[in-house]
Amino acid sequence: MEPAAMMLSLVVALLGAWTLGRAQESISWEVQRYDGWYNNLLHHSYGSVGARLLRLLPANYADGVYQALQEPRVPNARQLSNAVARGPSGLPSRRNITVLAVFFGFHVLLDILETEKPGCPAEFLNIHIPSGDPVFDPASTGDVVLPFQRIHWAAETGQSPNSPRQQTNEMTGWLDGSSIYGPSHSWSDALRSFLGGQLASGPSRSLPRQTDGRVPMWKALDPSTGQGGPRGIYDLGSAWGNENPFLQAESIAWFRYHNHLAKALAQKHPAWSDEDLFQHTRKRVIATFQSIVLYEWLPTLLGTRVPEYKGYQQHLDPSLSPEFVAAAGQFLATMVPPGVYKRDTKCQFQNVSVSSGSFPAVRLCNSYWNREVLQKVAALYGNNMAGLELLPGGMLEADGSLFSTIILEQFVRLRDGDRFWFENTKNGLFTEEEIREIRNTTFHSILTSVTYAKSTDLQPHVFTWREGNPCPQPQQLTAQHLANCTPVMVLDYFAGSGAGFGIIIVVLCCLPLVTLFVAWVVAAFRKRDFKKLQRKQGTSVCREMPGEAIHAIEWHGPKTDNSPVYIQLQADKVLKVLDSRGSVLRSINLKAYQRVEVILSNNKGNKALLLKSPKEYDLVLLFNEEAERSIFVGKLRDYLKESRFDLHLSEMKEQSLMKWAVTQEQRKKILETFFRHLFAQVLEIDRSDAGELSFESSQKAKESLMCELSRAEFAEALGLKDHSMFVESMFSLADKDGNGYISFREFLDILVVFMKGSPEEKSKMMFRMYDVDENGFLSKEEFLRMLRSFIEISNNCLSREQAEQVTESMFQASGFQDRDELTWENFHYMLRDHDSELRLTQLCVKGVPEVFKQNLHNCVSFIKKKEPKGTISEEKDPNLDTVSHYVEQKGQELRKRPGRKGNQYQLHLYTEAQRKKYERNRVQQKIQEFKRFVENYRRHIVCVILFSAITIGVFAERAYYYAFASPSTGIAQTTFVGIIISRGSAASISFMYSYILLTMCRNLITVLRETFLNHYIPFDAAVDFHRWIAMAALIFSVLHTAGHIVNVYIFSVTPLSVLSCLFSSVFTNDGSQLPQKYYWWFFQTVPGMTGVLLLVVLAVMYVFATHHFRRVSFQGFWITHHLYVLLYVLVIIHGSYALIQQPRFYIYFIIPALIYSADKLLSLSRKKVEISVVKAELLPSGVTHLQFQRPQDFDYKSGQWVRIACMALGTTEYHPFTLTSAPHDDTLSLHIRAIGPWTTRLRELYSPKNLALLGTLPKLYLDGPFGEGHQEWNKFEVSVLVGGGIGVTPFASILRDLVFKSSINSKLMCKKIYFIWVTRTQRQFEWLTDIIREVEESDKNSLVSVHIYITQLAEKFDLRTTMLYICERHFQKVLNKSLFTGLRSITHFGRPPFTLFFNSLQEVHPEVQKIGVFSCGPPGMTKSVEQACRQMNKKDQTYFAHHYENF
């Protein structure tokens, strides 16, 4: 260090030491501590704040430990009080003791004693008030209880009879001026001004500073007004210094005396510092106080001389005794008069004005007493005076010798055991001369020095009054001369709070509803934006409206939204209704009308028009104004005139017009009745099932049975378009009268043939349908037309050349290759191999009521109960196609493609004999089902039970702790139910909200699922487990909130003395009694405010996480679910306030948070890397194919998924998609279907038009890969892959991966895969067809069996489906591939019967113990697969392990 720097440091150190030294340079004695410690150097705690009281006699508790004596062992306290302390008022003092002496005594007690502090936990000795008590129970209810809270005690006592409870003194037990300077150094500092050694004063300089809350002064409510607050409360040395005006006056006198001496010392010693002046003054004031108490006041009070001081006694215990505490307070209380005169220095007595009048003195409401009550007290003690207690016994003494002895003994011990007593010459405080000077100072001299009174204005000995003293009182005061005392004030802490408290509870309960409304608004806006986007995309396909089209609004009904339409009048006497895109919504054929009836509205602006359509529903149009309607009517009139039709116009009110109109909904009800009775007649169903016509109005029956179907309604009933060839042919055949409509009888005739006719009748009807020229022959062109009409329902998947090829093959197979025309006999012979199918063929109508479904099924059932048992071999049975069609209905789906080697297993029909194997009684079945359920879901059950046990365990631990083992705060006694519910649920919430993070550690789960832990933990169920934990946590959150609502109510009605025990860091018992209002707990505390915010956050997160809103607005779900960061921040803040317990959330949170953070950082590191898109292709059915670069070190397994984001869309949200590329591919690929706003915008972004504008392919951000159940397909010998819709994406990767591994002879556990592709049409996902074709070409080992189910087609045995089935089999014979897909894979119609399919797998693979089932698609499909697996797993056979993913 440099010499200059060293010199500077030394100077600073010397100056600092000199300054500190000067601060107390005149203090040569040991300064007495404020808190009473170390007065006795042998026993440091003697007389300190919080020291125990010293018993003169052994404790007398009811149980010998802590329980107080109560009735009946002692008299009722109120009865004893009435007996002892009720008597005449205004009895004169026998020794003429002044009221000043009485209140000086109370001030002395404030200096050495404070036992008013309530004990913690709060204990009450509730005093029953006798019925009819004039003060507390004037109404004689008999149920009044006076709560009496026990005082503070030493926590380490009261545990056993060897250590009974001992009370403590919260003030220093020395006469050390604590009532002037406070019981602690900080208290004293708060009272000081730090200027001239004086105590801080208010603006007037003669009064102390009004309290500002820094000093815990007692602020009892004003009994006359019930008001509280700091007004009129001064900062004094004792918290109780402001209890009444007389104590306050005593404290102010000593305050002034200190400042008086400090001012004199400052003038005498101007060089002294503030500290010097303060300590010198304090020393002198304390000594003067000690002298007056012991040698002036105490002898006057007791009438006894105080023994001479013989020096300090170190081994004497000066602690206060409980006997002294009881004796001194009550001894002084018996001397309090009923009133006190007010006079000035001239002996002029002043009246006191109150609301009830003017009175001669200040009223004091004291408990009066009388010694002449010995017989009454004896009666209360059962005439056993040996049980008389200290307090009543001492008060009943005639001379008061007992109390006098106790008080004198206590003060002598205080004096002799005080090392800092002013007469102790060994402490170096005062010289002999100063001691004599102090002894000669009286309270008279103090009062004259601090007031305006002269020495002659006061008697020389102010504690007594003698004859000749100035200003004698006019008369002895009694209660009759004074104002009445303020009656008892009853406080209702919850008064006026009920409505507000209820509103808050209702608001909290409505938070989910409010959030639900917000979510609904967000969803509505998202739907609107999505529709706008769809309309924007659809504008490119909109046709330009012809100029003559008239714009209007179509009214659909009172409960249906209106829609904008365009009306077009065509030359072929057809009125067409078009939508905004130019698509035909409806065609009204005017040819059948003799007269067109139009009704116009004549009110509400004359804007409505009704066009009656007698055989259909009516057309109601609304125009913007009457002029537009007039233009339309004029055009319609001209149009009809040209077509030679009459137009009939009429008018009525708009409301009547709309009631008169037949709406589309009404027309549907008519058609329902139509079809109900139609099928009732065809199937001969009971009339009760169909509905008796007599039960319906005659008008309705007439409308239903006389109604005729239009071509559009006929097509809708068949589920087809009205312009299809099949509808045209069928309609022409049924419409016998050629009026363009089908009547009830005409429909019945054709339906009977298809429902009950023989194969010959059905084939003959089909022959007539397509014999267009009605010459009795079916030409090849007409046969081709028939074939193409069937193909229409499969979206015209067959080209004309393919259709001609099928036609030629069918002609050739029947030996008619040389014929150009077929007779009906030839046509029926061509269908000879499909006679069974024709027998079951019917005409499926959409309008058939549900009540007929079972009857209809029975009518067309194709399995005969007595069918002989046998086996079916694909190689030997020449009628394989026909038989397999039967087997298909019963689940035998495993058929070999023609030309392939037959399966080594034979397919068995599912017969009655096999079912007997599983027949058991119901109890055995239930037991077996339960055993299989436990076996199948043992990992899930163990994890749920373990997690639930921990959750319940932490709940029980906290609940038990606060109910029976909590710290001595008494909170369990105050709010037992509320605290155990709130604390128990808080522990459960902490555990759940912490470990729910682990279910979202996707990278960790992907790694762990490849380890041995996957045998014990169902990692595939992580998302389901996440939802389960979230719902359980929500329940516990509601419980936590309910518990705290109970707590808030109880705390709002709990007195402050109890709250100061429960929450010592928040509340101080200052006498104000009133607790905080309910809203303070909710909105003005950290736990309350964060709790309310947490409820808001939870409501938002949970509502937006529901399935509906997640689908409608994924972005809303994405944004709101990221509030989990705020959730955890609020939870941490919520518990950090430590209102009830120390924070414990971190115990549960740290480990999961660290794991989740590491997992999240790994994802974030990947998300920052841009991935270039190599290829973008828009495929049919709204599928977008993206092919992009494979990042370095990106290893994944088939069936895994990734999350992608595209910043070019203006959002950072990530969406999950399954990879369709195989692990051996050099690039990654995704097939994304546009079903929502984000995917639709992504498709638009990669459209050729948009890419031409951008000039480059927008890049992606990639996160993953992540594992899920589908990647375990190779862990089963037999796996079944079920894909529905876009859910086939994971299986595209799996199929390609399987074939690749098989081609390189990779060792595979999987020996057989069945892929079931469920799709509405074969063209919906044509890109998958290419993948399947690639698999078929590469599958040399017959590992994969593909089954395609087309669900858009009609029911299994519909006429069209049957004909398509026939064509499909012929096409496969000719070209060895499917008619619909072009694949060798088998194509089925309808939905797959999973239960029967799985049942057949057990037959084909009897040696396989476990089959893996992997499904992905719509929830309905995966649910069907899950139900089928559960059904199969009830048996003691092959176990089907289901892994599924919904979208």
PDB file of C-alpha atoms in Angstrom, residues 1023-1233:
ATOM      1  CA  VAL A1023     -50.448 -37.462 -22.286  1.00  0.00           C
ATOM      2  CA  ASP A1024     -53.366 -39.320 -20.698  1.00  0.00           C
ATOM      3  CA  PHE A1025     -51.517 -39.276 -17.383  1.00  0.00           C
ATOM      4  CA  HIS A1026     -50.940 -35.545 -17.878  1.00  0.00           C
ATOM      5  CA  ARG A1027     -54.675 -35.010 -18.296  1.00  0.00           C
ATOM      6  CA  TRP A1028     -55.447 -37.217 -15.307  1.00  0.00           C
ATOM      7  CA  ILE A1029     -53.032 -35.332 -13.069  1.00  0.00           C
ATOM      8  CA  ALA A1030     -54.386 -32.016 -14.335  1.00  0.00           C
ATOM      9  CA  MET A1031     -57.971 -32.973 -13.502  1.00  0.00           C
ATOM     10  CA  ALA A1032     -56.986 -34.285 -10.079  1.00  0.00           C
ATOM     11  CA  ALA A1033     -54.983 -31.110  -9.434  1.00  0.00           C
ATOM     12  CA  LEU A1034     -58.018 -29.070 -10.455  1.00  0.00           C
ATOM     13  CA  ILE A1035     -60.145 -30.900  -7.904  1.00  0.00           C
ATOM     14  CA  PHE A1036     -57.579 -30.271  -5.184  1.00  0.00           C
ATOM     15  CA  SER A1037     -57.336 -26.624  -6.293  1.00  0.00           C
ATOM     16  CA  VAL A1038     -61.081 -26.279  -5.799  1.00  0.00           C
ATOM     17  CA  LEU A1039     -60.742 -27.917  -2.374  1.00  0.00           C
ATOM     18  CA  HIS A1040     -57.875 -25.569  -1.532  1.00  0.00           C
ATOM     19  CA  THR A1041     -59.985 -22.574  -2.527  1.00  0.00           C
ATOM     20  CA  ALA A1042     -62.983 -23.837  -0.553  1.00  0.00           C
ATOM     21  CA  GLY A1043     -60.784 -24.356   2.502  1.00  0.00           C
ATOM     22  CA  HIS A1044     -59.442 -20.825   2.258  1.00  0.00           C
ATOM     23  CA  ILE A1045     -62.939 -19.385   1.817  1.00  0.00           C
ATOM     24  CA  VAL A1046     -63.818 -21.024   5.126  1.00  0.00           C
ATOM     25  CA  ASN A1047     -60.591 -19.668   6.615  1.00  0.00           C
ATOM     26  CA  VAL A1048     -61.254 -16.130   5.383  1.00  0.00           C
ATOM     27  CA  TYR A1049     -64.720 -16.137   6.897  1.00  0.00           C
ATOM     28  CA  ILE A1050     -63.440 -17.412  10.238  1.00  0.00           C
ATOM     29  CA  PHE A1051     -60.516 -14.977  10.275  1.00  0.00           C
ATOM     30  CA  SER A1052     -62.941 -12.139   9.474  1.00  0.00           C
ATOM     31  CA  VAL A1053     -64.918 -12.878  12.648  1.00  0.00           C
ATOM     32  CA  THR A1054     -61.953 -13.694  14.877  1.00  0.00           C
ATOM     33  CA  PRO A1055     -60.799 -11.018  17.353  1.00  0.00           C
ATOM     34  CA  LEU A1056     -57.428  -9.403  16.892  1.00  0.00           C
ATOM     35  CA  SER A1057     -56.099 -10.994  20.073  1.00  0.00           C
ATOM     36  CA  VAL A1058     -56.467 -14.413  18.454  1.00  0.00           C
ATOM     37  CA  LEU A1059     -55.212 -13.315  15.044  1.00  0.00           C
ATOM     38  CA  SER A1060     -52.052 -11.928  16.651  1.00  0.00           C
ATOM     39  CA  CYS A1061     -51.338 -15.461  17.838  1.00  0.00           C
ATOM     40  CA  LEU A1062     -52.114 -17.079  14.510  1.00  0.00           C
ATOM     41  CA  PHE A1063     -50.189 -14.543  12.416  1.00  0.00           C
ATOM     42  CA  SER A1064     -47.726 -12.869  14.728  1.00  0.00           C
ATOM     43  CA  SER A1065     -45.718 -11.476  11.812  1.00  0.00           C
ATOM     44  CA  VAL A1066     -48.783  -9.710  10.382  1.00  0.00           C
ATOM     45  CA  PHE A1067     -50.994  -8.687  13.300  1.00  0.00           C
ATOM     46  CA  THR A1068     -50.271  -6.998  16.598  1.00  0.00           C
ATOM     47  CA  ASN A1069     -52.784  -7.064  19.407  1.00  0.00           C
ATOM     48  CA  ASP A1070     -53.200  -3.320  19.945  1.00  0.00           C
ATOM     49  CA  GLY A1071     -56.592  -3.508  21.614  1.00  0.00           C
ATOM     50  CA  SER A1072     -58.568  -2.430  18.591  1.00  0.00           C
ATOM     51  CA  GLN A1073     -60.245  -5.896  18.513  1.00  0.00           C
ATOM     52  CA  LEU A1074     -61.573  -5.472  14.980  1.00  0.00           C
ATOM     53  CA  PRO A1075     -60.077  -7.983  12.544  1.00  0.00           C
ATOM     54  CA  GLN A1076     -59.390  -7.196   8.910  1.00  0.00           C
ATOM     55  CA  LYS A1077     -62.347  -7.421   6.553  1.00  0.00           C
ATOM     56  CA  TYR A1078     -62.764 -10.293   4.128  1.00  0.00           C
ATOM     57  CA  TYR A1079     -61.620  -8.225   1.162  1.00  0.00           C
ATOM     58  CA  TRP A1080     -58.301  -7.555   2.873  1.00  0.00           C
ATOM     59  CA  TRP A1081     -57.586 -11.270   2.869  1.00  0.00           C
ATOM     60  CA  PHE A1082     -58.582 -11.629  -0.781  1.00  0.00           C
ATOM     61  CA  PHE A1083     -57.067  -8.527  -2.355  1.00  0.00           C
ATOM     62  CA  GLN A1084     -54.623  -6.892   0.056  1.00  0.00           C
ATOM     63  CA  THR A1085     -52.405  -9.803   0.989  1.00  0.00           C
ATOM     64  CA  VAL A1086     -49.845 -11.497  -1.197  1.00  0.00           C
ATOM     65  CA  PRO A1087     -51.342 -14.997  -0.728  1.00  0.00           C
ATOM     66  CA  GLY A1088     -54.864 -13.708  -1.363  1.00  0.00           C
ATOM     67  CA  MET A1089     -54.070 -11.708  -4.486  1.00  0.00           C
ATOM     68  CA  THR A1090     -51.854 -14.407  -5.978  1.00  0.00           C
ATOM     69  CA  GLY A1091     -54.517 -16.985  -5.100  1.00  0.00           C
ATOM     70  CA  VAL A1092     -57.168 -15.067  -7.038  1.00  0.00           C
ATOM     71  CA  LEU A1093     -54.779 -14.656  -9.977  1.00  0.00           C
ATOM     72  CA  LEU A1094     -54.014 -18.369  -9.858  1.00  0.00           C
ATOM     73  CA  LEU A1095     -57.716 -19.162 -10.111  1.00  0.00           C
ATOM     74  CA  VAL A1096     -57.969 -16.899 -13.153  1.00  0.00           C
ATOM     75  CA  VAL A1097     -54.928 -18.546 -14.771  1.00  0.00           C
ATOM     76  CA  LEU A1098     -56.242 -22.037 -14.036  1.00  0.00           C
ATOM     77  CA  ALA A1099     -59.674 -21.200 -15.434  1.00  0.00           C
ATOM     78  CA  VAL A1100     -58.129 -19.887 -18.652  1.00  0.00           C
ATOM     79  CA  MET A1101     -55.740 -22.831 -19.045  1.00  0.00           C
ATOM     80  CA  TYR A1102     -58.294 -25.533 -18.336  1.00  0.00           C
ATOM     81  CA  VAL A1103     -61.080 -24.110 -20.488  1.00  0.00           C
ATOM     82  CA  PHE A1104     -58.834 -23.565 -23.506  1.00  0.00           C
ATOM     83  CA  ALA A1105     -57.324 -27.041 -23.004  1.00  0.00           C
ATOM     84  CA  THR A1106     -60.657 -28.797 -23.475  1.00  0.00           C
ATOM     85  CA  HIS A1107     -60.959 -30.949 -26.568  1.00  0.00           C
ATOM     86  CA  HIS A1108     -63.470 -28.672 -28.292  1.00  0.00           C
ATOM     87  CA  PHE A1109     -61.536 -25.416 -27.939  1.00  0.00           C
ATOM     88  CA  ARG A1110     -58.246 -27.134 -28.662  1.00  0.00           C
ATOM     89  CA  ARG A1111     -59.629 -28.221 -32.023  1.00  0.00           C
ATOM     90  CA  VAL A1112     -61.327 -24.925 -32.824  1.00  0.00           C
ATOM     91  CA  SER A1113     -58.476 -22.670 -31.751  1.00  0.00           C
ATOM     92  CA  PHE A1114     -55.188 -24.470 -31.332  1.00  0.00           C
ATOM     93  CA  GLN A1115     -53.414 -21.126 -31.176  1.00  0.00           C
ATOM     94  CA  GLY A1116     -55.576 -20.145 -28.202  1.00  0.00           C
ATOM     95  CA  PHE A1117     -54.683 -23.428 -26.517  1.00  0.00           C
ATOM     96  CA  TRP A1118     -51.016 -22.913 -27.394  1.00  0.00           C
ATOM     97  CA  ILE A1119     -50.893 -19.393 -25.959  1.00  0.00           C
ATOM     98  CA  THR A1120     -52.948 -20.057 -22.828  1.00  0.00           C
ATOM     99  CA  HIS A1121     -51.100 -23.267 -21.989  1.00  0.00           C
ATOM    100  CA  HIS A1122     -47.861 -21.305 -21.943  1.00  0.00           C
ATOM    101  CA  LEU A1123     -49.307 -19.506 -18.937  1.00  0.00           C
ATOM    102  CA  TYR A1124     -47.829 -22.405 -16.976  1.00  0.00           C
ATOM    103  CA  VAL A1125     -44.747 -20.214 -16.496  1.00  0.00           C
ATOM    104  CA  LEU A1126     -46.905 -17.552 -14.830  1.00  0.00           C
ATOM    105  CA  LEU A1127     -48.679 -20.310 -12.913  1.00  0.00           C
ATOM    106  CA  TYR A1128     -45.464 -21.523 -11.295  1.00  0.00           C
ATOM    107  CA  VAL A1129     -44.281 -17.980 -10.579  1.00  0.00           C
ATOM    108  CA  LEU A1130     -47.558 -17.209  -8.823  1.00  0.00           C
ATOM    109  CA  VAL A1131     -47.440 -20.498  -6.894  1.00  0.00           C
ATOM    110  CA  ILE A1132     -43.943 -19.676  -5.641  1.00  0.00           C
ATOM    111  CA  ILE A1133     -44.997 -16.145  -4.629  1.00  0.00           C
ATOM    112  CA  HIS A1134     -48.226 -17.483  -3.143  1.00  0.00           C
ATOM    113  CA  GLY A1135     -46.364 -19.669  -0.668  1.00  0.00           C
ATOM    114  CA  SER A1136     -43.326 -17.456  -0.090  1.00  0.00           C
ATOM    115  CA  TYR A1137     -45.292 -15.064   2.131  1.00  0.00           C
ATOM    116  CA  ALA A1138     -45.252 -17.785   4.838  1.00  0.00           C
ATOM    117  CA  LEU A1139     -48.542 -16.635   6.307  1.00  0.00           C
ATOM    118  CA  ILE A1140     -49.298 -20.038   7.810  1.00  0.00           C
ATOM    119  CA  GLN A1141     -46.198 -22.114   7.187  1.00  0.00           C
ATOM    120  CA  GLN A1142     -42.755 -21.779   5.699  1.00  0.00           C
ATOM    121  CA  PRO A1143     -42.576 -22.333   1.923  1.00  0.00           C
ATOM    122  CA  ARG A1144     -42.549 -26.025   0.998  1.00  0.00           C
ATOM    123  CA  PHE A1145     -43.314 -25.914  -2.721  1.00  0.00           C
ATOM    124  CA  TYR A1146     -39.627 -26.033  -3.600  1.00  0.00           C
ATOM    125  CA  ILE A1147     -39.360 -29.466  -1.952  1.00  0.00           C
ATOM    126  CA  TYR A1148     -41.513 -30.928  -4.710  1.00  0.00           C
ATOM    127  CA  PHE A1149     -40.672 -28.509  -7.491  1.00  0.00           C
ATOM    128  CA  ILE A1150     -36.865 -28.394  -7.752  1.00  0.00           C
ATOM    129  CA  ILE A1151     -36.172 -31.861  -9.185  1.00  0.00           C
ATOM    130  CA  PRO A1152     -39.009 -31.942 -11.787  1.00  0.00           C
ATOM    131  CA  ALA A1153     -38.252 -28.336 -12.744  1.00  0.00           C
ATOM    132  CA  LEU A1154     -34.582 -29.111 -13.388  1.00  0.00           C
ATOM    133  CA  ILE A1155     -35.452 -32.177 -15.476  1.00  0.00           C
ATOM    134  CA  TYR A1156     -38.096 -30.282 -17.439  1.00  0.00           C
ATOM    135  CA  SER A1157     -35.763 -27.320 -17.975  1.00  0.00           C
ATOM    136  CA  ALA A1158     -33.053 -29.603 -19.370  1.00  0.00           C
ATOM    137  CA  ASP A1159     -35.584 -31.270 -21.643  1.00  0.00           C
ATOM    138  CA  LYS A1160     -36.916 -27.888 -22.767  1.00  0.00           C
ATOM    139  CA  LEU A1161     -33.425 -26.543 -23.433  1.00  0.00           C
ATOM    140  CA  LEU A1162     -32.744 -29.557 -25.635  1.00  0.00           C
ATOM    141  CA  SER A1163     -35.892 -28.797 -27.643  1.00  0.00           C
ATOM    142  CA  LEU A1164     -35.020 -25.104 -27.833  1.00  0.00           C
ATOM    143  CA  SER A1165     -31.576 -25.907 -29.168  1.00  0.00           C
ATOM    144  CA  ARG A1166     -33.215 -27.794 -32.026  1.00  0.00           C
ATOM    145  CA  LYS A1167     -35.909 -25.211 -32.603  1.00  0.00           C
ATOM    146  CA  LYS A1168     -33.328 -22.571 -33.444  1.00  0.00           C
ATOM    147  CA  VAL A1169     -32.145 -24.444 -36.541  1.00  0.00           C
ATOM    148  CA  GLU A1170     -33.887 -23.655 -39.817  1.00  0.00           C
ATOM    149  CA  ILE A1171     -34.692 -26.630 -42.044  1.00  0.00           C
ATOM    150  CA  SER A1172     -34.843 -26.159 -45.800  1.00  0.00           C
ATOM    151  CA  VAL A1173     -37.848 -27.612 -47.601  1.00  0.00           C
ATOM    152  CA  VAL A1174     -36.776 -29.670 -50.591  1.00  0.00           C
ATOM    153  CA  LYS A1175     -40.186 -30.374 -52.084  1.00  0.00           C
ATOM    154  CA  ALA A1176     -43.720 -29.178 -51.538  1.00  0.00           C
ATOM    155  CA  GLU A1177     -46.662 -30.811 -53.246  1.00  0.00           C
ATOM    156  CA  LEU A1178     -50.395 -30.217 -52.918  1.00  0.00           C
ATOM    157  CA  LEU A1179     -52.220 -33.549 -52.979  1.00  0.00           C
ATOM    158  CA  PRO A1180     -55.961 -34.208 -53.251  1.00  0.00           C
ATOM    159  CA  SER A1181     -58.242 -34.145 -50.201  1.00  0.00           C
ATOM    160  CA  GLY A1182     -56.437 -31.109 -48.805  1.00  0.00           C
ATOM    161  CA  VAL A1183     -53.187 -32.975 -48.079  1.00  0.00           C
ATOM    162  CA  THR A1184     -49.904 -31.095 -48.298  1.00  0.00           C
ATOM    163  CA  HIS A1185     -46.767 -33.163 -48.824  1.00  0.00           C
ATOM    164  CA  LEU A1186     -43.592 -31.549 -47.479  1.00  0.00           C
ATOM    165  CA  GLN A1187     -40.166 -33.063 -47.988  1.00  0.00           C
ATOM    166  CA  PHE A1188     -37.296 -31.358 -46.173  1.00  0.00           C
ATOM    167  CA  GLN A1189     -33.682 -31.852 -45.271  1.00  0.00           C
ATOM    168  CA  ARG A1190     -32.790 -34.332 -42.583  1.00  0.00           C
ATOM    169  CA  PRO A1191     -30.714 -32.592 -39.873  1.00  0.00           C
ATOM    170  CA  GLN A1192     -27.383 -34.041 -38.952  1.00  0.00           C
ATOM    171  CA  ASP A1193     -27.543 -36.683 -36.198  1.00  0.00           C
ATOM    172  CA  PHE A1194     -31.320 -36.848 -36.548  1.00  0.00           C
ATOM    173  CA  ASP A1195     -32.069 -40.459 -35.650  1.00  0.00           C
ATOM    174  CA  TYR A1196     -35.626 -41.650 -35.384  1.00  0.00           C
ATOM    175  CA  LYS A1197     -37.752 -44.756 -35.564  1.00  0.00           C
ATOM    176  CA  SER A1198     -40.720 -45.413 -37.788  1.00  0.00           C
ATOM    177  CA  GLY A1199     -43.925 -44.324 -36.137  1.00  0.00           C
ATOM    178  CA  GLN A1200     -42.369 -41.371 -34.297  1.00  0.00           C
ATOM    179  CA  TRP A1201     -43.533 -37.776 -34.663  1.00  0.00           C
ATOM    180  CA  VAL A1202     -42.103 -34.288 -34.749  1.00  0.00           C
ATOM    181  CA  ARG A1203     -43.309 -30.747 -34.096  1.00  0.00           C
ATOM    182  CA  ILE A1204     -42.858 -28.107 -36.766  1.00  0.00           C
ATOM    183  CA  ALA A1205     -43.274 -24.347 -36.907  1.00  0.00           C
ATOM    184  CA  CYS A1206     -43.304 -22.040 -39.895  1.00  0.00           C
ATOM    185  CA  MET A1207     -42.330 -18.441 -39.189  1.00  0.00           C
ATOM    186  CA  ALA A1208     -43.556 -17.421 -42.635  1.00  0.00           C
ATOM    187  CA  LEU A1209     -47.084 -17.818 -41.256  1.00  0.00           C
ATOM    188  CA  GLY A1210     -46.425 -15.082 -38.709  1.00  0.00           C
ATOM    189  CA  THR A1211     -46.662 -17.343 -35.653  1.00  0.00           C
ATOM    190  CA  THR A1212     -44.235 -19.359 -33.543  1.00  0.00           C
ATOM    191  CA  GLU A1213     -46.683 -22.080 -32.549  1.00  0.00           C
ATOM    192  CA  TYR A1214     -45.525 -25.673 -33.064  1.00  0.00           C
ATOM    193  CA  HIS A1215     -47.854 -28.418 -34.325  1.00  0.00           C
ATOM    194  CA  PRO A1216     -47.279 -32.188 -34.058  1.00  0.00           C
ATOM    195  CA  PHE A1217     -47.225 -34.427 -37.142  1.00  0.00           C
ATOM    196  CA  THR A1218     -46.144 -38.008 -37.716  1.00  0.00           C
ATOM    197  CA  LEU A1219     -43.242 -38.626 -40.048  1.00  0.00           C
ATOM    198  CA  THR A1220     -44.222 -40.510 -43.185  1.00  0.00           C
ATOM    199  CA  SER A1221     -40.633 -41.057 -44.294  1.00  0.00           C
ATOM    200  CA  ALA A1222     -38.752 -44.180 -43.270  1.00  0.00           C
ATOM    201  CA  PRO A1223     -35.611 -44.082 -41.101  1.00  0.00           C
ATOM    202  CA  HIS A1224     -33.445 -45.157 -44.035  1.00  0.00           C
ATOM    203  CA  ASP A1225     -34.565 -42.224 -46.213  1.00  0.00           C
ATOM    204  CA  ASP A1226     -32.165 -39.333 -46.775  1.00  0.00           C
ATOM    205  CA  THR A1227     -34.906 -36.740 -46.314  1.00  0.00           C
ATOM    206  CA  LEU A1228     -37.829 -36.287 -43.977  1.00  0.00           C
ATOM    207  CA  SER A1229     -41.390 -36.053 -45.200  1.00  0.00           C
ATOM    208  CA  LEU A1230     -44.748 -35.116 -43.765  1.00  0.00           C
ATOM    209  CA  HIS A1231     -48.262 -35.409 -45.116  1.00  0.00           C
ATOM    210  CA  ILE A1232     -50.387 -32.676 -43.535  1.00  0.00           C
ATOM    211  CA  ARG A1233     -54.116 -32.434 -44.052  1.00  0.00           C
TER     212      ARG A1233
END
